[in-house]
Amino acid sequence: MIARILLIIVIFFGILNQPYSYYEFLRIFVFIISVILTINSFQKVNKSGFEYLYLGLAILFNPIIPIYASKEIWVIFDVVSIILIGTSLSIDKAEKDSN
């Protein structure tokens, strides 16, 4: 849960105008956390479908073969990522509360 909250915060700050070094950090951070979340999600017995979200984030933000786009396009990617990660948090919280 903390990892996803950190992802939301780091990606949110990417929407703002930051120095290029921040975006390099953002790619590496989001990539590593997304890979960890992907592995953990695929190891769960009850899969929620969010494992594919985390895999997609790892691909989108990967620092090895970067995807280049304009700032405007990245803002769209960032906002959609924040919404989807927030949704995964809400659904996990709802599932834990119901148990």
Tab-separated table of C-alpha atoms in Angstrom, residues 18-73:
chain	number	residue	atom	x	y	z
A	18	GLN	CA	10.739	19.635	-12.905
A	19	PRO	CA	14.382	19.485	-13.913
A	20	TYR	CA	15.267	16.682	-16.313
A	21	SER	CA	17.068	14.799	-13.529
A	22	TYR	CA	13.722	14.413	-11.703
A	23	TYR	CA	12.223	12.647	-14.714
A	24	GLU	CA	15.209	10.308	-14.845
A	25	PHE	CA	14.645	9.531	-11.159
A	26	LEU	CA	10.901	9.138	-11.796
A	27	ARG	CA	11.495	6.558	-14.549
A	28	ILE	CA	13.820	4.489	-12.397
A	29	PHE	CA	11.659	4.724	-9.261
A	30	VAL	CA	8.360	3.937	-10.995
A	31	PHE	CA	9.985	1.119	-12.976
A	32	ILE	CA	11.460	-0.595	-9.888
A	33	ILE	CA	8.318	-0.251	-7.768
A	34	SER	CA	6.112	-1.376	-10.676
A	35	VAL	CA	8.233	-4.478	-11.269
A	36	ILE	CA	8.013	-5.356	-7.562
A	37	LEU	CA	4.231	-4.805	-7.548
A	38	THR	CA	3.881	-6.875	-10.735
A	39	ILE	CA	5.778	-9.808	-9.252
A	40	ASN	CA	3.841	-9.628	-5.971
A	41	SER	CA	0.510	-9.379	-7.797
A	42	PHE	CA	1.194	-12.360	-10.065
A	43	GLN	CA	2.138	-14.450	-7.007
A	44	LYS	CA	-1.246	-13.854	-5.352
A	45	VAL	CA	-3.848	-16.590	-5.551
A	46	ASN	CA	-6.708	-14.138	-6.107
A	47	LYS	CA	-5.630	-11.922	-8.979
A	48	SER	CA	-7.391	-8.588	-9.393
A	49	GLY	CA	-6.210	-7.668	-12.881
A	50	PHE	CA	-4.078	-4.883	-11.499
A	51	GLU	CA	-0.981	-7.001	-12.091
A	52	TYR	CA	-1.324	-5.934	-15.736
A	53	LEU	CA	-1.559	-2.285	-14.676
A	54	TYR	CA	1.742	-2.567	-12.815
A	55	LEU	CA	3.304	-4.394	-15.754
A	56	GLY	CA	2.111	-1.624	-18.069
A	57	LEU	CA	3.582	1.018	-15.768
A	58	ALA	CA	6.906	-0.831	-15.727
A	59	ILE	CA	6.931	-0.859	-19.532
A	60	LEU	CA	5.814	2.771	-19.866
A	61	PHE	CA	8.320	4.157	-17.368
A	62	ASN	CA	11.207	1.776	-18.100
A	63	PRO	CA	14.581	3.516	-18.164
A	64	ILE	CA	16.226	0.879	-20.377
A	65	ILE	CA	14.223	1.468	-23.559
A	66	PRO	CA	12.525	4.782	-22.774
A	67	ILE	CA	9.348	5.930	-24.438
A	68	TYR	CA	9.747	9.501	-25.601
A	69	ALA	CA	6.735	11.799	-25.783
A	70	SER	CA	5.938	15.478	-25.389
A	71	LYS	CA	5.276	16.951	-21.954
A	72	GLU	CA	1.556	17.161	-22.781
A	73	ILE	CA	1.376	13.442	-23.575
